Structure formats: C-alpha cells, structure tokens
Tab-separated table of C-alpha atoms and ligand atoms in Angstrom:
chain	number	residue	atom	x	y	z
A	1391	UNK	CA	53.695	-62.322	-68.508
A	1392	UNK	CA	51.937	-64.477	-65.613
A	1393	UNK	CA	53.405	-65.129	-62.152
A	1394	UNK	CA	54.104	-68.702	-61.291
A	1395	UNK	CA	50.803	-70.560	-60.995
A	1396	UNK	CA	50.238	-71.331	-57.330
A	1397	UNK	CA	48.782	-74.750	-58.119
A	1398	UNK	CA	52.403	-75.710	-59.290
A	1399	UNK	CA	53.707	-75.063	-55.574
A	1400	UNK	CA	53.554	-77.609	-52.774
A	1401	UNK	CA	50.303	-77.663	-50.767
A	1402	UNK	CA	51.305	-75.637	-47.790
A	1403	UNK	CA	52.997	-72.811	-49.942
A	1404	UNK	CA	52.238	-69.415	-48.533
A	1405	UNK	CA	53.358	-66.019	-49.702
A	1406	UNK	CA	54.089	-63.476	-47.057
A	1407	UNK	CA	53.514	-59.798	-46.949
A	1408	UNK	CA	56.775	-59.000	-48.695
A	1409	UNK	CA	55.988	-61.463	-51.547
A	1410	UNK	CA	58.345	-64.099	-50.253
A	1411	UNK	CA	57.580	-67.949	-50.267
A	1412	UNK	CA	57.296	-70.040	-47.309
A	1413	UNK	CA	56.600	-73.932	-47.528
A	1414	UNK	CA	55.361	-75.792	-44.408
A	1415	UNK	CA	55.828	-72.601	-42.478
A	1416	UNK	CA	59.461	-72.287	-43.403
A	1417	UNK	CA	60.801	-69.424	-45.444
A	1418	UNK	CA	62.637	-70.621	-48.517
A	1419	UNK	CA	65.444	-67.782	-48.062
A	1420	UNK	CA	65.944	-69.018	-44.480
A	1421	UNK	CA	66.289	-72.508	-45.455
A	1422	UNK	CA	68.817	-71.726	-48.334
A	1423	UNK	CA	70.692	-69.659	-45.906
A	1424	UNK	CA	71.018	-72.455	-43.460
A	1425	UNK	CA	71.465	-75.492	-45.738
A	1426	UNK	CA	72.988	-73.866	-48.914
A	1427	UNK	CA	72.108	-74.423	-52.691
A	1428	UNK	CA	71.080	-76.409	-54.464
A	1429	UNK	CA	68.516	-77.686	-52.059
A	1430	UNK	CA	65.402	-80.058	-52.309
A	1431	UNK	CA	62.775	-78.898	-50.117
A	1432	UNK	CA	59.607	-81.254	-49.787
A	1433	UNK	CA	56.468	-80.388	-48.056
A	1434	UNK	CA	55.769	-83.135	-45.780
A	1435	UNK	CA	52.134	-82.447	-45.382
A	1436	UNK	CA	51.852	-82.704	-49.306
A	1437	UNK	CA	53.706	-86.045	-49.238
A	1438	UNK	CA	51.213	-87.350	-46.498
A	1439	UNK	CA	48.124	-86.089	-48.143
A	1440	UNK	CA	48.952	-87.967	-51.599
A	1441	UNK	CA	49.743	-91.214	-49.804
A	1442	UNK	CA	46.529	-90.822	-47.666
A	1443	UNK	CA	44.531	-90.038	-50.794
A	1444	UNK	CA	45.899	-93.067	-52.727
A	1445	UNK	CA	45.071	-95.306	-49.837
A	1446	UNK	CA	41.630	-93.837	-49.336
A	1447	UNK	CA	40.871	-94.211	-53.033
A	1448	UNK	CA	42.143	-97.594	-53.801
A	1449	UNK	CA	41.879	-99.121	-50.411
A	1450	UNK	CA	44.256	-100.464	-47.673
A	1451	UNK	CA	46.890	-102.680	-49.137
A	1452	UNK	CA	46.049	-101.641	-52.701
A	1453	UNK	CA	48.342	-98.543	-52.877
A	1454	UNK	CA	51.838	-99.231	-53.551
A	1455	UNK	CA	54.450	-96.336	-53.667
A	1456	UNK	CA	57.003	-96.800	-56.540
A	1457	UNK	CA	60.236	-95.626	-54.651
A	1458	UNK	CA	62.240	-95.189	-57.796
A	1459	UNK	CA	60.345	-91.776	-57.928
A	1460	UNK	CA	62.107	-90.661	-54.720
A	1461	UNK	CA	63.555	-92.885	-51.950
A	1462	UNK	CA	65.498	-92.401	-48.863
A	1463	UNK	CA	64.873	-93.776	-45.338
A	1464	UNK	CA	62.697	-90.901	-44.293
A	1465	UNK	CA	60.470	-91.161	-47.323
A	1466	UNK	CA	60.013	-95.103	-47.129
A	1467	UNK	CA	58.980	-94.661	-43.591
A	1468	UNK	CA	56.467	-91.806	-44.340
A	1469	UNK	CA	54.881	-93.803	-47.224
A	1470	UNK	CA	54.559	-96.969	-45.248
A	1471	UNK	CA	53.272	-94.844	-42.147
A	1472	UNK	CA	50.640	-93.457	-44.309
A	1473	UNK	CA	49.516	-96.892	-45.239
A	1474	UNK	CA	51.318	-97.626	-48.574
A	1475	UNK	CA	53.185	-100.667	-49.559
A	1476	UNK	CA	56.385	-99.907	-51.270
A	1477	UNK	CA	57.608	-100.860	-54.969
A	1478	UNK	CA	61.210	-101.673	-55.080
A	1479	UNK	CA	63.015	-102.253	-58.374
A	1480	UNK	CA	66.531	-103.228	-57.325
A	1481	UNK	CA	68.596	-104.739	-54.425
A	1482	UNK	CA	69.476	-101.399	-53.426
A	1483	UNK	CA	65.941	-99.992	-53.265
A	1484	UNK	CA	64.980	-103.170	-51.238
A	1485	UNK	CA	68.059	-102.590	-48.960
A	1486	UNK	CA	67.011	-98.915	-48.368
A	1487	UNK	CA	63.383	-99.801	-47.790
A	1488	UNK	CA	64.197	-102.729	-45.352
A	1489	UNK	CA	66.923	-100.606	-43.715
A	1490	UNK	CA	64.310	-97.918	-42.987
A	1491	UNK	CA	62.264	-100.444	-41.000
A	1492	UNK	CA	59.441	-101.260	-43.530
A	1493	UNK	CA	58.522	-104.805	-43.113
A	1494	UNK	CA	59.394	-107.080	-46.115
A	1495	UNK	CA	55.664	-108.084	-46.206
A	1496	UNK	CA	54.872	-104.580	-47.367
A	1497	UNK	CA	57.427	-104.754	-50.348
A	1498	UNK	CA	57.092	-105.791	-53.885
A	1499	UNK	CA	60.113	-106.575	-56.064
A	1500	UNK	CA	60.233	-105.450	-59.673
A	1501	UNK	CA	62.758	-105.467	-62.394
A	1502	UNK	CA	63.257	-106.719	-65.854
A	1503	UNK	CA	66.568	-108.264	-65.239
A	1504	UNK	CA	66.826	-109.220	-61.629
A	1505	UNK	CA	69.792	-111.079	-60.692
A	1506	UNK	CA	69.948	-114.342	-58.803
A	1507	UNK	CA	71.395	-112.350	-55.856
A	1508	UNK	CA	68.606	-109.819	-55.913
A	1509	UNK	CA	65.904	-112.743	-56.021
A	1510	UNK	CA	67.637	-114.643	-52.985
A	1511	UNK	CA	67.876	-111.169	-51.054
A	1512	UNK	CA	63.990	-110.915	-51.760
A	1513	UNK	CA	63.125	-114.214	-50.948
A	1514	UNK	CA	65.086	-114.493	-47.789
A	1515	UNK	CA	63.491	-111.203	-46.511
A	1516	UNK	CA	60.447	-112.618	-47.406
A	1517	UNK	CA	58.842	-109.929	-49.872
A	1518	UNK	CA	55.202	-109.785	-50.250
A	1519	UNK	CA	55.609	-110.390	-54.111
A	1520	UNK	CA	58.112	-110.500	-56.660
A	1521	UNK	CA	56.900	-109.482	-60.096
A	1522	UNK	CA	58.443	-111.939	-62.713
A	1523	UNK	CA	59.422	-110.352	-65.921
A	1524	UNK	CA	61.051	-112.996	-68.096
A	1525	UNK	CA	61.472	-116.785	-68.776
A	1526	UNK	CA	64.997	-116.440	-67.572
A	1527	UNK	CA	63.943	-114.934	-64.327
A	1528	UNK	CA	61.569	-118.121	-63.972
A	1529	UNK	CA	64.660	-120.263	-64.602
A	1530	UNK	CA	66.588	-118.479	-61.895
A	1531	UNK	CA	63.679	-118.882	-59.264
A	1532	UNK	CA	63.479	-122.555	-60.197
A	1533	UNK	CA	67.395	-122.717	-59.397
A	1534	UNK	CA	66.936	-120.847	-56.228
A	1535	UNK	CA	64.195	-123.197	-55.221
A	1536	UNK	CA	66.388	-126.072	-55.872
A	1537	UNK	CA	68.776	-124.810	-53.335
A	1538	UNK	CA	66.427	-124.951	-50.564
A	1539	UNK	CA	64.811	-121.463	-50.578
A	1540	UNK	CA	60.965	-121.402	-50.019
A	1541	UNK	CA	58.893	-120.676	-53.176
A	1542	UNK	CA	57.936	-116.894	-53.311
A	1543	UNK	CA	54.542	-115.439	-54.037
A	1544	UNK	CA	54.903	-113.830	-57.435
A	1545	UNK	CA	52.818	-111.784	-60.022
A	1546	UNK	CA	53.281	-112.234	-63.560
A	1547	UNK	CA	54.326	-108.848	-65.697
A	1548	UNK	CA	52.032	-108.684	-68.493
A	1549	UNK	CA	52.836	-106.242	-71.569
A	1550	UNK	CA	49.432	-105.640	-72.599
A	1551	UNK	CA	50.120	-104.310	-76.216
A	1552	UNK	CA	48.756	-100.803	-75.140
A	1553	UNK	CA	50.546	-97.626	-76.199
A	1554	UNK	CA	50.408	-94.922	-73.573
A	1555	UNK	CA	50.429	-91.354	-74.672
A	1556	UNK	CA	54.025	-90.279	-73.205
A	1557	UNK	CA	57.482	-90.074	-74.110
A	1558	UNK	CA	59.049	-93.065	-75.899
A	1559	UNK	CA	61.486	-93.757	-73.060
A	1560	UNK	CA	59.171	-94.111	-70.351
A	1561	UNK	CA	56.239	-95.803	-72.506
A	1562	UNK	CA	56.176	-99.777	-71.260
A	1563	UNK	CA	53.078	-101.239	-72.309
A	1564	UNK	CA	53.529	-101.631	-76.136
A	1565	UNK	CA	54.651	-104.618	-77.766
A	1566	UNK	CA	58.076	-103.313	-78.620
A	1567	UNK	CA	59.259	-103.243	-74.839
A	1568	UNK	CA	61.944	-104.892	-72.715
A	1569	UNK	CA	59.431	-105.240	-70.223
A	1570	UNK	CA	56.920	-108.231	-69.042
A	1571	UNK	CA	55.573	-111.275	-70.933
A	1572	UNK	CA	54.110	-110.307	-74.292
A	1573	UNK	CA	50.381	-110.846	-74.286
A	1574	UNK	CA	49.665	-110.691	-77.985
A	1575	UNK	CA	52.497	-113.212	-79.102
A	1576	UNK	CA	51.345	-115.810	-76.464
A	1577	UNK	CA	54.371	-115.409	-74.084
A	1578	UNK	CA	51.786	-114.086	-71.281
A	1579	UNK	CA	49.815	-117.425	-71.494
A	1580	UNK	CA	52.732	-119.611	-71.609
A	1581	UNK	CA	54.421	-117.884	-68.693
A	1582	UNK	CA	51.171	-118.146	-66.576
A	1583	UNK	CA	50.668	-121.844	-67.353
A	1584	UNK	CA	54.400	-122.445	-66.338
A	1585	UNK	CA	53.828	-120.584	-63.117
A	1586	UNK	CA	50.729	-122.173	-62.296
A	1587	UNK	CA	52.318	-125.529	-62.650
A	1588	UNK	CA	55.518	-124.624	-61.051
A	1589	UNK	CA	56.514	-125.817	-57.461
A	1590	UNK	CA	59.150	-122.779	-57.318
A	1591	UNK	CA	56.598	-119.894	-57.157
A	1592	UNK	CA	52.856	-119.246	-56.068
A	1593	UNK	CA	51.247	-117.366	-58.650
A	1594	UNK	CA	48.836	-114.700	-57.048
A	1595	UNK	CA	47.931	-112.387	-59.902
A	1596	UNK	CA	48.937	-110.342	-62.861
A	1597	UNK	CA	50.687	-107.030	-63.219
A	1598	UNK	CA	50.962	-104.449	-66.038
A	1599	UNK	CA	52.417	-100.810	-66.335
A	1600	UNK	CA	51.774	-99.165	-69.324
A	1601	UNK	CA	54.010	-96.007	-69.036
A	1602	UNK	CA	54.869	-92.887	-66.972
A	1603	UNK	CA	53.621	-89.596	-66.990
A	1604	UNK	CA	50.400	-90.642	-68.691
A	1605	UNK	CA	47.508	-87.984	-68.560
A	1606	UNK	CA	44.694	-89.704	-70.509
A	1607	UNK	CA	42.622	-91.583	-68.190
A	1608	UNK	CA	41.419	-93.459	-71.371
A	1609	UNK	CA	44.865	-95.231	-71.589
A	1610	UNK	CA	44.708	-96.685	-68.132
A	1611	UNK	CA	41.015	-97.905	-69.050
A	1612	UNK	CA	42.316	-99.454	-72.039
A	1613	UNK	CA	44.934	-101.274	-70.111
A	1614	UNK	CA	42.254	-102.464	-67.488
A	1615	UNK	CA	40.145	-103.634	-70.437
A	1616	UNK	CA	42.910	-105.680	-71.967
A	1617	UNK	CA	44.186	-107.110	-68.577
A	1618	UNK	CA	40.554	-108.036	-67.512
A	1619	UNK	CA	39.923	-109.986	-70.475
A	1620	UNK	CA	43.145	-112.107	-70.117
A	1621	UNK	CA	42.815	-112.126	-65.997
A	1622	UNK	CA	39.226	-113.054	-65.718
A	1623	UNK	CA	39.335	-116.805	-66.915
A	1624	UNK	CA	42.587	-117.277	-64.761
A	1625	UNK	CA	40.646	-116.143	-61.478
A	1626	UNK	CA	43.703	-115.304	-59.772
A	1627	UNK	CA	43.262	-113.016	-56.399
A	1628	UNK	CA	45.441	-109.974	-57.552
A	1629	UNK	CA	45.423	-107.592	-60.421
A	1630	UNK	CA	47.954	-104.720	-60.206
A	1631	UNK	CA	47.460	-101.856	-62.991
A	1632	UNK	CA	50.877	-100.349	-62.319
A	1633	UNK	CA	51.581	-96.643	-61.816
A	1634	UNK	CA	52.041	-93.785	-64.532
A	1635	UNK	CA	49.698	-91.052	-63.583
A	1636	UNK	CA	50.964	-87.878	-64.926
A	1637	UNK	CA	51.371	-84.584	-63.175
A	1638	UNK	CA	51.257	-80.721	-64.177
A	1639	UNK	CA	54.765	-79.506	-64.710
A	1640	UNK	CA	54.311	-76.215	-66.403
A	1641	UNK	CA	51.534	-73.685	-66.761
A	1642	UNK	CA	48.503	-74.837	-68.488
A	1643	UNK	CA	49.046	-78.586	-68.027
A	1644	UNK	CA	46.188	-80.270	-65.990
A	1645	UNK	CA	46.565	-83.736	-64.907
A	1646	UNK	CA	43.759	-86.181	-63.169
A	1647	UNK	CA	43.916	-86.323	-59.588
A	1648	UNK	CA	44.685	-89.649	-57.772
A	1649	UNK	CA	41.017	-89.958	-56.743
A	1650	UNK	CA	39.950	-89.441	-60.310
A	1651	UNK	CA	42.437	-92.074	-61.561
A	1652	UNK	CA	41.099	-94.628	-59.065
A	1653	UNK	CA	37.533	-93.799	-60.183
A	1654	UNK	CA	38.306	-94.467	-63.811
A	1655	UNK	CA	40.222	-97.469	-63.102
A	1656	UNK	CA	37.919	-98.921	-60.571
A	1657	UNK	CA	34.717	-98.327	-62.540
A	1658	UNK	CA	36.365	-99.975	-65.606
A	1659	UNK	CA	37.549	-102.831	-63.587
A	1660	UNK	CA	33.799	-103.101	-61.933
A	1661	UNK	CA	32.209	-102.990	-65.417
A	1662	UNK	CA	34.399	-105.540	-66.819
A	1663	UNK	CA	33.310	-107.893	-63.897
A	1664	UNK	CA	37.041	-108.068	-62.360
A	1665	UNK	CA	36.673	-110.030	-59.041
A	1666	UNK	CA	40.759	-109.760	-58.108
A	1667	UNK	CA	41.947	-107.039	-55.704
A	1668	UNK	CA	42.908	-104.029	-57.899
A	1669	UNK	CA	46.108	-102.325	-56.770
A	1670	UNK	CA	48.307	-99.477	-58.267
A	1671	UNK	CA	51.983	-98.394	-58.036
A	1672	UNK	CA	51.978	-94.654	-58.196
A	1673	UNK	CA	55.506	-92.899	-57.859
A	1674	UNK	CA	55.409	-89.439	-59.565
A	1675	UNK	CA	51.841	-88.540	-58.361
A	1676	UNK	CA	52.725	-88.990	-54.780
A	1677	UNK	CA	55.926	-86.969	-54.624
A	1678	UNK	CA	56.525	-84.831	-57.751
A	1679	UNK	CA	54.543	-81.664	-56.643
A	1680	UNK	CA	55.610	-81.863	-53.190
A	1681	UNK	CA	59.139	-80.291	-53.858
A	1682	UNK	CA	60.899	-77.306	-55.202
A	1683	UNK	CA	64.529	-77.156	-55.958
A	1684	UNK	CA	66.157	-74.028	-54.847
A	1685	UNK	CA	69.374	-72.701	-56.740
A	1686	UNK	CA	71.340	-69.670	-56.554
A	1687	UNK	CA	71.955	-67.509	-59.767
A	1688	UNK	CA	75.690	-67.206	-60.453
A	1689	UNK	CA	76.138	-65.806	-63.906
A	1690	UNK	CA	73.802	-64.109	-66.212
A	1691	UNK	CA	75.060	-63.741	-69.758
A	1692	UNK	CA	73.347	-61.610	-72.473
A	1693	UNK	CA	74.198	-62.490	-76.169
A	1694	UNK	CA	72.454	-59.875	-78.129
A	1695	UNK	CA	70.220	-60.853	-80.928
A	1696	UNK	CA	70.363	-64.499	-79.480
A	1697	UNK	CA	69.384	-65.015	-75.977
A	1698	UNK	CA	70.060	-64.554	-72.225
A	1699	UNK	CA	71.502	-67.266	-70.213
A	1700	UNK	CA	70.849	-67.534	-66.544
A	1701	UNK	CA	73.261	-70.100	-64.877
A	1702	UNK	CA	72.533	-71.586	-61.447
A	1703	UNK	CA	74.660	-73.714	-59.084
A	1704	UNK	CA	73.241	-77.172	-59.889
A	1705	UNK	CA	71.986	-78.547	-63.353
A	1706	UNK	CA	71.576	-81.790	-65.209
A	1707	UNK	CA	73.203	-83.572	-62.247
A	1708	UNK	CA	70.110	-82.894	-59.788
A	1709	UNK	CA	67.508	-82.722	-62.700
A	1710	UNK	CA	68.513	-84.554	-65.708
A	1711	UNK	CA	64.785	-84.867	-67.015
A	1712	UNK	CA	64.947	-81.802	-69.464
A	1713	UNK	CA	68.106	-83.146	-71.106
A	1714	UNK	CA	66.926	-86.986	-70.967
A	1715	UNK	CA	63.164	-86.185	-72.081
A	1716	UNK	CA	63.043	-82.689	-73.224
A	1717	UNK	CA	60.738	-82.113	-70.130
A	1718	UNK	CA	59.390	-78.602	-69.323
A	1719	UNK	CA	59.768	-76.835	-66.110
A	1720	UNK	CA	58.949	-73.409	-64.790
A	1721	UNK	CA	61.029	-71.160	-62.773
A	1722	UNK	CA	60.406	-68.393	-60.244
A	1723	UNK	CA	62.073	-66.258	-57.470
A	1724	UNK	CA	61.068	-67.375	-53.933
A	1725	UNK	CA	61.605	-63.637	-52.865
A	1726	UNK	CA	58.941	-62.517	-55.225
A	1727	UNK	CA	56.387	-65.243	-55.910
A	1728	UNK	CA	53.732	-62.956	-57.429
A	1729	UNK	CA	56.204	-60.923	-59.709
A	1730	UNK	CA	54.926	-60.945	-63.550
A	1731	UNK	CA	57.525	-63.089	-65.410
A	1732	UNK	CA	58.254	-60.652	-68.435
A	1733	UNK	CA	61.611	-61.808	-69.351
A	1734	UNK	CA	62.836	-64.888	-71.299
A	1735	UNK	CA	66.157	-66.697	-70.516
A	1736	UNK	CA	67.391	-70.116	-70.829
A	1737	UNK	CA	68.093	-71.457	-67.629
A	1738	UNK	CA	71.302	-73.618	-67.504
A	1739	UNK	CA	73.426	-75.322	-64.783
A	1740	UNK	CA	77.126	-75.433	-64.203
A	1741	UNK	CA	78.088	-78.723	-65.927
A	1742	UNK	CA	80.708	-78.817	-68.849
A	1743	UNK	CA	78.305	-79.523	-71.772
A	1744	UNK	CA	75.789	-77.213	-73.607
A	1745	UNK	CA	73.009	-79.820	-73.066
A	1746	UNK	CA	73.057	-78.811	-69.424
A	1747	UNK	CA	69.641	-77.071	-69.537
A	1748	UNK	CA	67.156	-76.894	-66.804
A	1749	UNK	CA	64.564	-74.757	-68.635
A	1750	UNK	CA	64.997	-74.035	-72.250
A	1751	UNK	CA	62.836	-71.056	-72.375
A	1752	UNK	CA	62.194	-69.814	-68.949
A	1753	UNK	CA	59.993	-66.842	-67.951
A	1754	UNK	CA	61.490	-64.957	-65.290
A	1755	UNK	CA	60.698	-61.746	-63.600
A	1756	UNK	CA	62.602	-58.487	-64.509
A	1757	UNK	CA	65.356	-57.390	-62.168
A	1758	UNK	CA	66.951	-60.987	-61.692
A	1759	UNK	CA	70.261	-60.575	-60.387
A	1760	UNK	CA	73.419	-62.586	-59.757
A	1761	UNK	CA	72.912	-63.827	-56.097
A	1762	UNK	CA	69.310	-64.276	-56.294
A	1763	UNK	CA	67.623	-67.473	-55.274
A	1764	UNK	CA	65.820	-69.077	-58.134
A	1765	UNK	CA	63.665	-72.324	-57.790
A	1766	UNK	CA	61.983	-74.849	-60.086
A	1767	UNK	CA	58.709	-76.375	-59.035
A	1768	UNK	CA	57.583	-80.052	-59.264
A	1769	UNK	CA	60.893	-81.417	-58.940
A	1770	UNK	CA	59.872	-84.214	-56.274
A	1771	UNK	CA	59.870	-87.215	-58.663
A	1772	UNK	CA	62.958	-88.551	-60.499
A	1773	UNK	CA	65.067	-85.559	-59.716
A	1774	UNK	CA	67.034	-86.555	-56.432
A	1775	UNK	CA	66.539	-90.103	-57.436
A	1776	UNK	CA	68.258	-89.726	-60.703
A	1777	UNK	CA	70.923	-87.061	-59.404
A	1778	UNK	CA	74.550	-88.006	-60.356
A	1779	UNK	CA	77.972	-86.678	-59.603
A	1780	UNK	CA	78.643	-85.585	-62.754
A	1781	UNK	CA	81.576	-83.352	-62.940
A	1782	UNK	CA	82.067	-84.091	-59.211
A	1783	UNK	CA	79.278	-82.071	-58.041
A	1784	UNK	CA	78.044	-83.217	-54.588
A	1785	UNK	CA	74.310	-84.206	-54.318
A	1786	UNK	CA	72.052	-81.789	-53.045
A	1787	UNK	CA	70.591	-82.133	-49.541
A	1788	UNK	CA	66.868	-83.119	-48.894
A	1789	UNK	CA	64.864	-81.077	-46.382
A	1790	UNK	CA	61.346	-82.032	-45.304
A	1791	UNK	CA	59.438	-79.011	-43.984
A	1792	UNK	CA	56.145	-79.028	-41.727
A	1793	UNK	CA	54.727	-76.852	-39.278
A	1794	UNK	CA	57.466	-74.505	-39.157
A	1795	UNK	CA	60.166	-77.303	-38.687
A	1796	UNK	CA	62.638	-78.300	-41.151
A	1797	UNK	CA	64.574	-81.745	-41.022
A	1798	UNK	CA	67.501	-82.715	-43.067
A	1799	UNK	CA	66.503	-86.223	-44.355
A	1800	UNK	CA	69.593	-86.423	-46.892
A	1801	UNK	CA	72.532	-84.412	-45.882
A	1802	UNK	CA	74.466	-82.788	-48.680
A	1803	UNK	CA	77.394	-84.770	-50.046
A	1804	UNK	CA	80.756	-83.819	-49.207
A	1805	UNK	CA	83.983	-83.845	-51.126
A	1806	UNK	CA	85.133	-86.812	-49.117
A	1807	UNK	CA	81.977	-88.793	-50.166
A	1808	UNK	CA	83.290	-88.169	-53.915
A	1809	UNK	CA	86.529	-90.469	-53.184
A	1810	UNK	CA	84.843	-92.771	-50.652
A	1811	UNK	CA	85.001	-95.618	-53.075
A	1812	UNK	CA	88.027	-95.030	-54.458
A	1813	UNK	CA	90.692	-97.406	-53.931
A	1814	UNK	CA	94.472	-96.154	-54.004
B	591	LLP	N1	55.535	-99.361	-61.639
B	591	LLP	C1	56.267	-99.826	-62.333
B	591	LLP	C2	56.349	-101.186	-62.657
B	591	LLP	C3	57.047	-98.859	-63.056
B	591	LLP	O1	58.148	-99.132	-63.845
B	591	LLP	C4	57.015	-97.511	-62.666
B	591	LLP	C5	57.866	-96.444	-63.314
B	591	LLP	C6	56.096	-97.082	-61.706
B	591	LLP	C7	55.345	-98.113	-61.238
B	591	LLP	C8	55.899	-95.656	-61.351
B	591	LLP	O2	55.473	-94.703	-62.235
B	591	LLP	P1	55.151	-93.324	-62.049
B	591	LLP	O3	53.546	-93.352	-61.141
B	591	LLP	O4	56.223	-92.658	-61.275
B	591	LLP	O5	54.884	-92.646	-63.353
B	591	LLP	N2	62.453	-91.519	-64.981
B	591	LLP	C9	61.306	-91.153	-65.845
B	591	LLP	C10	60.272	-92.098	-65.205
B	591	LLP	C11	60.651	-93.581	-65.325
B	591	LLP	C12	59.490	-94.520	-64.534
B	591	LLP	C13	59.812	-95.760	-64.567
B	591	LLP	N3	58.787	-96.781	-64.034
B	591	LLP	C14	60.994	-89.666	-65.652
B	591	LLP	O6	61.804	-89.006	-64.995
B	591	LLP	O7	60.012	-89.394	-66.125
C-alpha cells in the first residue's frame, strides 16, 4: 500500500506541491521531455557526498572507486576530484580513466585474466598498482620485464576462504573461485614468496574482495581477521579489503553506511594489530542510490486471473540485474511520488523474450496509464555499466543534475552508432 520510500531516492530528491519529483532542482518530467526515455538521472551532490564520505572514513588515498559499477569520463573525473583513487578492471576501463585525465598514479588495475597487452598498457602508463591474480599473470609480468619494461608495484590478490552472504554469481572470497591466490591450499604463500624474490615486480601488499552487495558487517570483519593473520608476519605496507558494501534496493532493506563499514573494518584491523595502510574499493555504495532510471509506459496488458503486465521502453538492456541475479527493484510514478501503491503488476521491458523483467511483482499506484513516466530508483550501479544493445536498442543517455542544472554526460546512442563497427 505504501508510497515509494523517500530513502530509496537520491539525496537531493524533492517533491513539489503538485506531488511531482525533482532531483538536483530539476523536474523529472522536464528532463524526460528534453532528453527522452529511457534516461538515467544521477544526482551529482549524492555522488560527491558518497565519495567524500569514503575518503573521510578511510583517509586520503585509501578509498578507491570501483569503476565497473558506473564509468564514463564525467564519473571518473568526479571520483578523482573528490579525492578517490580508481580501480579499473580491464584495458578499456583503464583507457577511459586515463582519457578522463585521471593520472595513472591514481589507478589500480584488476582482473583475473589480464592479457599481456593490458599489463603492458598499465606498466607503460605507470599505474599505482597492478593486483596480481594468478601464476600465469606472474609469468606474463616476467616476460614483459624481460622486454625492458620497469617492474610495476603490485598487490597479491588473496582468496581468503570466506563465504560472503550474497548471490553466488557475485561472491568471490570462497575457495571455489576463479579469483586470486587461494589461502587455504598454500597458493597465496607460494605466490607471495615468488613475488618477494622476483625482480619483475615490487610487492607492496595484499588484496582481497569477498563479494558484492554484502550487508553483514560481520562478513567483512571475518575477512579482515583472516587477512590480518596472513599479512602480519609479512609486514607489507598495504592491505586492501576490497569493495562489496551492499545497498538497499527495496522497501524494508537496510544497509550499513560507508562510515559504519569503515568503523567495522578499521576497528577490526586495529584490534588485530594490523600496521599496514588499510584501504577499500567501493563501487555500488558510491553510485547505486544516486540514480533513477526514467521510462515511459507504452503498453498495459491485463490477463484476467493471471496478472497485469506493464511494459516500458527499456528493459534488460539497461538493467540486466533482475534477470541475472533475481534482483529486486521498486517502481513509482515521478508525477505522483507520494501516491499509495495499491496495484500489482509485472514491470517488463520491450525485448523479445519473457525473461525481460524489470520488477517481477511491482507495486504501482492506481490510475497508471499508457504515456505515463515510470521510474525505478537505485539504478546507479551496474545498470548503465552492464547495458547492452540487445535487439539493437540504443543505450540510454546519462544526465547529471545539480543545483537546477542538468548536463548530459553520456549522450543517447543513435542508430548510426549501431552500425559503426560493421564492416561491409
Ligand atoms: N573490488 C573488486 C576486486 C571487485 O571485483 C568489485 C566488484 C569491487 C571492488 C566493487 O564491488 P562493489 O562495492 O560494487 O560491490 N554486476 C554485479 C556486481 C559485480 C561486482 C564485481 N566486482 C551486480 O550487478 O550486482
């Protein structure tokens, strides 16, 4: 029955006298009229506040933004301006961050299967750290060093054998994982030993990441404990405890704040006698709640005794998370934010398959009609970054709003973009 909880909307959301939503002083209806739908609207103040909170909580140089959650030139600059370092997980993410003007010394390269070309790109640029993930990668680094490249500063990614409570596709800390050097079977110790003796790398510290969208602070404390036990005798300067802090997507969910997360991690490390610099790599917690996706309703289909389907002009191409992970979202009408949501419907997209679902059992206000704008909140992380051109839909634009001004930071793709790589 309840209206959309305001806590799920971006920080600067406000409801006008007529019940309609503005973010960053910009009316959502006006933005949709100007930029079309689907449309990602990001609250710039919200983004900046989360970056600043992370830097304050962990300390300068110890909060690294995981760009995979959402990356474009404007976002790379914003995170860097707010004092964050950036984690990039491919040559492409590295390219975008560098092209945005972020210095290589603020970039950390990840990846479980980095190619020699990506490693070369990172070493030539002079990234702050490469997080080494496998013995094969160490072999590639040896070979690159033999060609005359300098030895990069590296961290060793450790799989601590801690199972985070989250979807199995995004849990990474357990023994059965493609990521990192396994602690339990001795690979971690062997890798560290090899790196310490190697002339092709400088080992600065250890890294772990137990998973994503994790709500239980105790999971992070457990990882810190396991990592501290391994790290202490090694006495290396850096310890990175990854990202993974969960966010609330639907009514009733509650996630720890970045500050609370920092307190849990830093207190645990202090109690364990960790002397290294402790840093983290949040992605979702920085960007998820900053954005909403605005769609237009195109078709409403009632199947008596079965359900109502409400179809919008986007779908699994701009938000694959419901299909991939069964993730839950809420929906609401930007023209009537406080309207009680008394009706039920399946919110679907326009793709050619039944799996194209945005909200399996959406609560919506009465009176929803074709032509209405409909929005899903908390779409700032892993939405735009995982968007596709399935069915040759053009990917939506991204607009940053702040103090009554809106700026397009990623333009809508055109049909011409759809054939720009085609060779005749
Ligand atoms: N550091 C490393 C090494 C990671 O692999 C990740 C995420 C992060 C940091 C950032 O995690 P976050 O703070 O955003 O949870 N597509 C999935 C999420 C995949 C996360 C992959 N790694 C989703 O939509 O839920």
